[in-house]
CSV table of C-alpha atoms in Angstrom, one decimal:
chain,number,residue,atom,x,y,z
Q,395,UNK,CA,-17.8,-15.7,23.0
Q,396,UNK,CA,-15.1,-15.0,20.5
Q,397,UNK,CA,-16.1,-12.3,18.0
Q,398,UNK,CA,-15.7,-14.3,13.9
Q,399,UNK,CA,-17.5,-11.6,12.2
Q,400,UNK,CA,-15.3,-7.8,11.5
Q,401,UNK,CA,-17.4,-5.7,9.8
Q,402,UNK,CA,-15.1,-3.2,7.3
Q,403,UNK,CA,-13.4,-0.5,9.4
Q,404,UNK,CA,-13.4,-2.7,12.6
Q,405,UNK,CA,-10.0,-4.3,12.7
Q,406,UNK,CA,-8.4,-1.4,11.0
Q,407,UNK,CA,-4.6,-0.1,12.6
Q,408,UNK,CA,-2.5,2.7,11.4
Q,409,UNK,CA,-2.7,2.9,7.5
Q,410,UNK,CA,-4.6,-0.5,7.4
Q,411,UNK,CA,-7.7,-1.2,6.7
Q,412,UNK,CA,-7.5,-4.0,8.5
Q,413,UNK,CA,-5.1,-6.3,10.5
Q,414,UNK,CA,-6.5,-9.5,11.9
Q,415,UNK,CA,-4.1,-12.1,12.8
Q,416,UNK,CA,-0.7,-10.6,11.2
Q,417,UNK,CA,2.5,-10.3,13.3
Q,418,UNK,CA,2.0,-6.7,13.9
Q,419,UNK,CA,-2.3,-6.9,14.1
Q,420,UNK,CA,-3.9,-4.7,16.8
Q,421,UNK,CA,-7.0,-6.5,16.5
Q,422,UNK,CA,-6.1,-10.6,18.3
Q,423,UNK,CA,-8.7,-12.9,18.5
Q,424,UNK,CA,-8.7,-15.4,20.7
Q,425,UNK,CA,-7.1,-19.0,19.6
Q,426,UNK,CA,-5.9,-17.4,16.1
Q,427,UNK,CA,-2.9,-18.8,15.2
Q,428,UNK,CA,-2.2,-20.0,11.8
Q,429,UNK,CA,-3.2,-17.1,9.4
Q,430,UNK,CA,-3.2,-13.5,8.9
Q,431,UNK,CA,-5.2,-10.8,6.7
Q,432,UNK,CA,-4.2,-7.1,5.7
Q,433,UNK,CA,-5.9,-4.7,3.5
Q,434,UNK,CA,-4.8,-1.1,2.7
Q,435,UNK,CA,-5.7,1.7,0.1
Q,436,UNK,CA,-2.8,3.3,-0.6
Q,437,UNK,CA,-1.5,7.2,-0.1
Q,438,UNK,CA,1.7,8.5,-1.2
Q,439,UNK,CA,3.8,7.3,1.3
Q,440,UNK,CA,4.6,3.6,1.2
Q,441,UNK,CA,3.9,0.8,3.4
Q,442,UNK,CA,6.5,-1.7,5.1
Q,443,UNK,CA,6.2,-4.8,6.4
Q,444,UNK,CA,8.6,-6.0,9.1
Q,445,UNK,CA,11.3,-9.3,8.2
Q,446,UNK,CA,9.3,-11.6,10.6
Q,447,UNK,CA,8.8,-15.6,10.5
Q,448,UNK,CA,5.5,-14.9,8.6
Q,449,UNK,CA,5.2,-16.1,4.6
Q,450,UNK,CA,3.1,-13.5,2.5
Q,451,UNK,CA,1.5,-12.9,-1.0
Q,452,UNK,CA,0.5,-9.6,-1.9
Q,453,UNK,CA,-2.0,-9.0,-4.2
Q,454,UNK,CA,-3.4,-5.9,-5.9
Q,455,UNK,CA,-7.3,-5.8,-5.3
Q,456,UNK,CA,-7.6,-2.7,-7.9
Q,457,UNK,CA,-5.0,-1.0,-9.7
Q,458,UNK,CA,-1.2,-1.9,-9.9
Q,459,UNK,CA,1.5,-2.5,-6.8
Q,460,UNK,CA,5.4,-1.9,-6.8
Q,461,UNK,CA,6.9,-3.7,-3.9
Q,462,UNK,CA,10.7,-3.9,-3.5
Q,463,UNK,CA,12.2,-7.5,-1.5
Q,464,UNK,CA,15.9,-8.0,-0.9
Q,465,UNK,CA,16.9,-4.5,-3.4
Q,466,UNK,CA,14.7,-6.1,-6.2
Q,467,UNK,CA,11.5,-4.5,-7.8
Q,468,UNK,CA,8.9,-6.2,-8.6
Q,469,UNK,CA,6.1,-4.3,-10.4
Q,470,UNK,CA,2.6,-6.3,-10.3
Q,471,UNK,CA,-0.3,-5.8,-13.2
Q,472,UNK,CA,-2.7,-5.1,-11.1
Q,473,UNK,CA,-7.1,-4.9,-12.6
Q,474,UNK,CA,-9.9,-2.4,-12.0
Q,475,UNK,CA,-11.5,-4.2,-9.4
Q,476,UNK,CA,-11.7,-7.8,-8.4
Q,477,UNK,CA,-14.7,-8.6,-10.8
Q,478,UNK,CA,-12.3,-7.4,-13.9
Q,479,UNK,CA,-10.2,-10.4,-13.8
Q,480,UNK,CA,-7.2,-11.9,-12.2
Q,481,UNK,CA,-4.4,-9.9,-11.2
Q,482,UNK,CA,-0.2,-10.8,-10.7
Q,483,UNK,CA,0.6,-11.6,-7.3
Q,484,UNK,CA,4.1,-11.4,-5.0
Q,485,UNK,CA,5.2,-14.6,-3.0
Q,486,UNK,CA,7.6,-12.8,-0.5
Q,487,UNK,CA,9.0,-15.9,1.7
Q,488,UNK,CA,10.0,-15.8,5.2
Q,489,UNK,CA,12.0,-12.9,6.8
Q,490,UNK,CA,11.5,-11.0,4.5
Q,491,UNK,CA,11.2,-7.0,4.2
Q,492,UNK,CA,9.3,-5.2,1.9
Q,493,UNK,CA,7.9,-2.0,0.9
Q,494,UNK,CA,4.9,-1.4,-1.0
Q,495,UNK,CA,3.9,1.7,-3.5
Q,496,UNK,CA,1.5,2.3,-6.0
Q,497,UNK,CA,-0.9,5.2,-6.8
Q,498,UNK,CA,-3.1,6.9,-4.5
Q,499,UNK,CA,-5.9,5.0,-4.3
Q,500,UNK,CA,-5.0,1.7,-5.2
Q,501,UNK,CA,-5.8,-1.2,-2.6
Q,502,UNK,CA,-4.2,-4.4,-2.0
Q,503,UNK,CA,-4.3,-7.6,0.3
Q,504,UNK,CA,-1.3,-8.8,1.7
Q,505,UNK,CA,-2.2,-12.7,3.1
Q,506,UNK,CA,0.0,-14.0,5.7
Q,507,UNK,CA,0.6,-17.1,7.5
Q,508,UNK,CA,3.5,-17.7,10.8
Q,509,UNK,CA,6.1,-20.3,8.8
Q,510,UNK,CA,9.8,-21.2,9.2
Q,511,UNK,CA,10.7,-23.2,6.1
Q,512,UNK,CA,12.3,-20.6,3.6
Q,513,UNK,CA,11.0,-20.7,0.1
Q,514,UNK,CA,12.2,-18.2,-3.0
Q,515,UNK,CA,10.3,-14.9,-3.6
Q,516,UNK,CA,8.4,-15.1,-7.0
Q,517,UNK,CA,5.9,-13.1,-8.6
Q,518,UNK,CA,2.7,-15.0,-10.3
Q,519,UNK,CA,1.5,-13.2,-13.6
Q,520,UNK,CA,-2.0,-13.6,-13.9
Q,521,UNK,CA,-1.2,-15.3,-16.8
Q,522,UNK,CA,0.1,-18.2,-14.7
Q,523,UNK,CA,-2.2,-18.3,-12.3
Q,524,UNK,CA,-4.8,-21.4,-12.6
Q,525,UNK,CA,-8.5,-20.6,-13.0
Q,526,UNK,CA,-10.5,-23.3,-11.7
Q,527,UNK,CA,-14.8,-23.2,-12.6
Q,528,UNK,CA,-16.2,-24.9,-9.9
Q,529,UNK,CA,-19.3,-26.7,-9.6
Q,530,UNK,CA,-22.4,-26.3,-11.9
Q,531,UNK,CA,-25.8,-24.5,-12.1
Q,532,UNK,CA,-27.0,-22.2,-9.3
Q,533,UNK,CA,-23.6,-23.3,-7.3
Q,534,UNK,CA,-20.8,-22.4,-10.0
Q,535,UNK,CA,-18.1,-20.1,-9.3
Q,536,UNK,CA,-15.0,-19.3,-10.0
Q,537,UNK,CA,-11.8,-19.4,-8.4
Q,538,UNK,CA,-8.4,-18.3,-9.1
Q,539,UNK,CA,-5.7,-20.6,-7.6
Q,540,UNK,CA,-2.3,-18.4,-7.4
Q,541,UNK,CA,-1.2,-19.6,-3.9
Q,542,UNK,CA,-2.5,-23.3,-3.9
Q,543,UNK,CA,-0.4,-26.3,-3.4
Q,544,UNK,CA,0.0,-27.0,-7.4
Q,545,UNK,CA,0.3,-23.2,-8.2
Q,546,UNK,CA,2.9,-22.4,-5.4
Q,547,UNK,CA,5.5,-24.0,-3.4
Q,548,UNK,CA,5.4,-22.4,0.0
Q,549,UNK,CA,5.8,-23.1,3.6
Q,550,UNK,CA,2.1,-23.0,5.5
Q,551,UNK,CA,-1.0,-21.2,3.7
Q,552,UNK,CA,-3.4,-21.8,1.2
Q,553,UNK,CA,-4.3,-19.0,-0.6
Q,554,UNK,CA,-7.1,-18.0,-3.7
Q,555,UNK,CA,-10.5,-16.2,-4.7
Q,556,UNK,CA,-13.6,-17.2,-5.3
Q,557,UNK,CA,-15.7,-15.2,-7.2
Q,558,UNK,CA,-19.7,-15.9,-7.5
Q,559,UNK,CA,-22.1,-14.3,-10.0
Q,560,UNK,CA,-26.2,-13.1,-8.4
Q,561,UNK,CA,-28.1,-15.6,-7.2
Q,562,UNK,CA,-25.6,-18.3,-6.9
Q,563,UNK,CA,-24.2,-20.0,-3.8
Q,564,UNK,CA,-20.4,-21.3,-3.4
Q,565,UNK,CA,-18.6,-22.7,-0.5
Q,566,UNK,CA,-21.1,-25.4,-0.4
Q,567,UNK,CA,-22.2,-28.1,0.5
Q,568,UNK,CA,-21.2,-27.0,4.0
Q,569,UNK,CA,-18.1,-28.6,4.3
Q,570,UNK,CA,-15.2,-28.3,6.9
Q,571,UNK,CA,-11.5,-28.9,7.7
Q,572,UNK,CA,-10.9,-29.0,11.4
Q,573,UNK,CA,-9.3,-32.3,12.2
Q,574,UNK,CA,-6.5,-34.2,10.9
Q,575,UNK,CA,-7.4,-37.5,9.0
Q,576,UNK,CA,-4.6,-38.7,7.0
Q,577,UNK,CA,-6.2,-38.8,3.3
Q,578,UNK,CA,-9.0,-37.3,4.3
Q,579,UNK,CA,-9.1,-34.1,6.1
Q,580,UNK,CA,-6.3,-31.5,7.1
Q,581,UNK,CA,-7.1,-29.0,9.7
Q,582,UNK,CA,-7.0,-25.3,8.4
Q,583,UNK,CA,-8.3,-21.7,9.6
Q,584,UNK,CA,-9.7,-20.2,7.0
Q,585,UNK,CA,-10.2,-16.2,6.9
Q,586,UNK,CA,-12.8,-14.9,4.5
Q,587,UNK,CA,-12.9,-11.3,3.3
Q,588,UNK,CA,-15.0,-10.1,1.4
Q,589,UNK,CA,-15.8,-7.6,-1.6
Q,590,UNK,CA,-19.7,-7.2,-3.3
Q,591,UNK,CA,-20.7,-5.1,-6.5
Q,592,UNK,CA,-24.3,-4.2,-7.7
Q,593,UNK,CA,-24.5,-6.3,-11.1
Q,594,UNK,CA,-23.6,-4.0,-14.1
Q,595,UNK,CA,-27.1,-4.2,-15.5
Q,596,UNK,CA,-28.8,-3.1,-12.5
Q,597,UNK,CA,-30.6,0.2,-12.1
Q,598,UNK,CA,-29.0,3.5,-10.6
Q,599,UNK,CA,-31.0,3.6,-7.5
Q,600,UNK,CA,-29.3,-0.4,-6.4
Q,601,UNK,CA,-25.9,0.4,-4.1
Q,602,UNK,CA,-26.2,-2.0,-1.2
Q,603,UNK,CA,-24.8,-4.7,-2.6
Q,604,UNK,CA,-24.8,-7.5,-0.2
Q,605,UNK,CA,-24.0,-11.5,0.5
Q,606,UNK,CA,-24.2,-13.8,3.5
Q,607,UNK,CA,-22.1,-16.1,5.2
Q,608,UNK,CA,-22.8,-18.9,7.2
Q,609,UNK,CA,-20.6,-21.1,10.0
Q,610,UNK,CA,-22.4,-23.9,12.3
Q,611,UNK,CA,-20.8,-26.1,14.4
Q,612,UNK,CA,-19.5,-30.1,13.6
Q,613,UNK,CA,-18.6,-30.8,17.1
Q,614,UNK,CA,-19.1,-29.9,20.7
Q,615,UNK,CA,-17.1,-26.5,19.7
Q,616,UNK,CA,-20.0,-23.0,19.6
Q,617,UNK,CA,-19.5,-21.5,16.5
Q,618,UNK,CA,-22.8,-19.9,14.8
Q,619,UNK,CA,-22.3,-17.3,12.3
Q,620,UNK,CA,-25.2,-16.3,9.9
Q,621,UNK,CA,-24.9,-12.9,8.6
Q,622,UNK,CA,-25.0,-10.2,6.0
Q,623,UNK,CA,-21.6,-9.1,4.3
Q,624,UNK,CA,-20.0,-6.3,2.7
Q,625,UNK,CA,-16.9,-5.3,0.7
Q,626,UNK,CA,-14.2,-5.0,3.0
Q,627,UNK,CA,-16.1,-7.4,6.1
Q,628,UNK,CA,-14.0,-10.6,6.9
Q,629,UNK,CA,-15.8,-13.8,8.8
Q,630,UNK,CA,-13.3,-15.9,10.6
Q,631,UNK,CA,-13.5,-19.6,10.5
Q,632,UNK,CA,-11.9,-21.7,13.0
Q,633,UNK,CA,-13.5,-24.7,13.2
Q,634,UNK,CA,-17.1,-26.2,12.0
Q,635,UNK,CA,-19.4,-26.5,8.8
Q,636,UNK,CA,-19.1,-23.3,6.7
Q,637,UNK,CA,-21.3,-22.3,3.6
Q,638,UNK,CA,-22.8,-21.5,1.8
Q,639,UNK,CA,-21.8,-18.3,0.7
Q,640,UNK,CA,-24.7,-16.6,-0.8
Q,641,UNK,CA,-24.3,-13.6,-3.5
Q,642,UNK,CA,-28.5,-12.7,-3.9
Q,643,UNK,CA,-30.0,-11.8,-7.0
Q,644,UNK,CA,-28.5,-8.2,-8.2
Q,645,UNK,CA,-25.0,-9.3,-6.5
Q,646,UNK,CA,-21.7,-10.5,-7.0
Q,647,UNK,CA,-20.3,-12.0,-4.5
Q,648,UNK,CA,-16.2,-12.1,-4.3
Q,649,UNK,CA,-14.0,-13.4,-1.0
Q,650,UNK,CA,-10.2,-14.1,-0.7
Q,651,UNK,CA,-9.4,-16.8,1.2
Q,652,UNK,CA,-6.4,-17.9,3.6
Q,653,UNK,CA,-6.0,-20.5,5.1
Q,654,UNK,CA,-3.4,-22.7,7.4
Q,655,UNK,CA,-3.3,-25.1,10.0
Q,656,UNK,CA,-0.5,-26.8,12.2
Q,657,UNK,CA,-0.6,-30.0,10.4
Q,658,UNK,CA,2.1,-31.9,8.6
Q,659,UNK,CA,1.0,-31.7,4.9
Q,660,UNK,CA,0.3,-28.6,3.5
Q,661,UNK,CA,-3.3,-29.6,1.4
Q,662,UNK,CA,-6.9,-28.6,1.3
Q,663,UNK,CA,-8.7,-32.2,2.4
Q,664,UNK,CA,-12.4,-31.4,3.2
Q,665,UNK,CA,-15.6,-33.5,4.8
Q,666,UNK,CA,-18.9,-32.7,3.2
Q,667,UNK,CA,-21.8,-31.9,5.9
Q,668,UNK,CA,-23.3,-35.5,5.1
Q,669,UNK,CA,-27.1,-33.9,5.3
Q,670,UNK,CA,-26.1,-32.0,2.5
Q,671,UNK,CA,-23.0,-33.5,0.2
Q,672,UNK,CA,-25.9,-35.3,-2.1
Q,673,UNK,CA,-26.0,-31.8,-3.9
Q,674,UNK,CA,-22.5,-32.6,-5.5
Q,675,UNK,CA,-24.0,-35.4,-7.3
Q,676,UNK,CA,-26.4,-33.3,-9.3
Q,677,UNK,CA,-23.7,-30.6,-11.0
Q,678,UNK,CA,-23.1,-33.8,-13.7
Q,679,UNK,CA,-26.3,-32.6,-15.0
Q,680,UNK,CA,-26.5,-29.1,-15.2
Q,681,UNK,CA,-24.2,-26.8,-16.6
Q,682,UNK,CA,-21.4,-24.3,-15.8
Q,683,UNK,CA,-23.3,-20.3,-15.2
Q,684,UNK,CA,-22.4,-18.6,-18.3
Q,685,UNK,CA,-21.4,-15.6,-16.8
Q,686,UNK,CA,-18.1,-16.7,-15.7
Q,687,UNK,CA,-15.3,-16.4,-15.9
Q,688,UNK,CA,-15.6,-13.0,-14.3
Q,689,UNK,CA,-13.4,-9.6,-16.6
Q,690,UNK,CA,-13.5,-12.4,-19.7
């Protein structure tokens, strides 16, 4: 059976942290097509990135990125970590080369998806980027829309985080978007990876800071993913009901997602698991977790 779940460290390649589904990647899985994932901590040499038929964004996970496209330098505000706020992010088009410095020690995604159309590079401030509160009581999170349909004009991918305080659940109901149904639903791979912290308030001896993930199947298709998850793990979805995502008591929970499909209209259009969208209807009642936004 195809392998979804790399733990951190597993799909790493050269001075990558990991490479999963990228142009270059090591690491192929099976029937991965649409969307690609790199994460790197940074030494003082710089990275590159090849002028392929892949769109990207990069975005700074902690600390601040230079990257230099077509002789221009764009220099991205980066933040602490992902739980200290949003960040600026680099649209960098198709066939495009670039080259990416910062500090030792800084990390950064770089989210990737095979494209043709051609589309201008442009650099999202944080200040730009839409912040979205989503859903209500024990299932409110938030999620930072820099490379979504209204935020960005682009070619393929979907792109944004979703951050979670302790003891809620996001990505739910279960819901998925594996066929197309015009209005309805738009079929997408989705890559989720993954960071967790111990809560600030919690006591020294707390450092395993943990979430879970789960994927079960819609259709004839195997898929059954229900596991623990760490900063730096990434669980695949191809196909099927995914959620919730589950930050436990004592844990936030914070996952970057990509996603793409080979459909005509570039959209997010989801179905509910039907034993479960009913919980939807209850969030008019209850209230948005006061802890968010997260680095307020």
């Amino acid at each position: 059976m195809t392998n979804w779940v790399y733990p951190a460290g597993s799909a790493s390649d050269g001075p990558w942290d990991l490479s999963l589904g990228a142009y270059d990647s090591a690491t192929t899985v099976d029937g991965w097509e649409h969307t690609g994932l790199k994460t790197a901590t940074l030494s003082d040499r710089p990275l590159t990135l090849d002028a392929v038929a892949e769109e990207r964004i990069i975005i700074p996970l902690s600390g601040d990125v230079t990257a230099v496209v077509d002789g221009q330098t764009y220099r991205l505000s980066g933040r602490e970590s992902v739980f200290a706020g949003p960040t600026d992010v680099l649209y960098t088009g198709v066939e495009k080369a670039v080259e990416i410095s910062g500090d030792a020690g800084v990390r950064l995604a770089v989210a990737s998806a095979p494209a043709r159309e051609s589309y201008p590079t442009r650099l999202i401030t944080k200040q730009e980027a839409p912040l979205e509160l989503r859903g209500a009581g024990n299932c409110s999170r938030e999620v930072r829309n820099f490379g979504t349909p209204a935020a960005l004009e682009a070619d393929r991918f979907i792109v944004c985080e979703v951050l979670t305080p302790a003891g809620n659940w996001s990505s739910y109901p279960p819901h998925k978007h594996d066929e197309e149904k015009e209005g309805q639903e738009t079929r997408l791979e989705e890559i989720y990876y993954f960071e967790t912290r111990v809560t600030p308030d919690a006591p020294a001896e707390a450092t395993d800071a943990i979430g879970y993930q789960r994927v079960y199947a819609s259709d004839e298709r195997p898929i059954d993913v229900n596991t623990e998850v760490r900063t730096g793990d990434v669980v695949l979805v191809p196909y099927g009901w995914h959620g919730p995502a589950m930050a436990p008591p004592g844990y936030d929970m914070y996952y970057l997602n990509v996603m793409a499909g080979p459909g005509p209209v570039r959209s997010w259009l989801i179905s509910d698991d039907p034993h479960h969208g009913w919980v939807r209807q209850q969030w008019d009642a209850q209230e948005i977790d006061a802890r968010l936004p997260f680095g307020r």
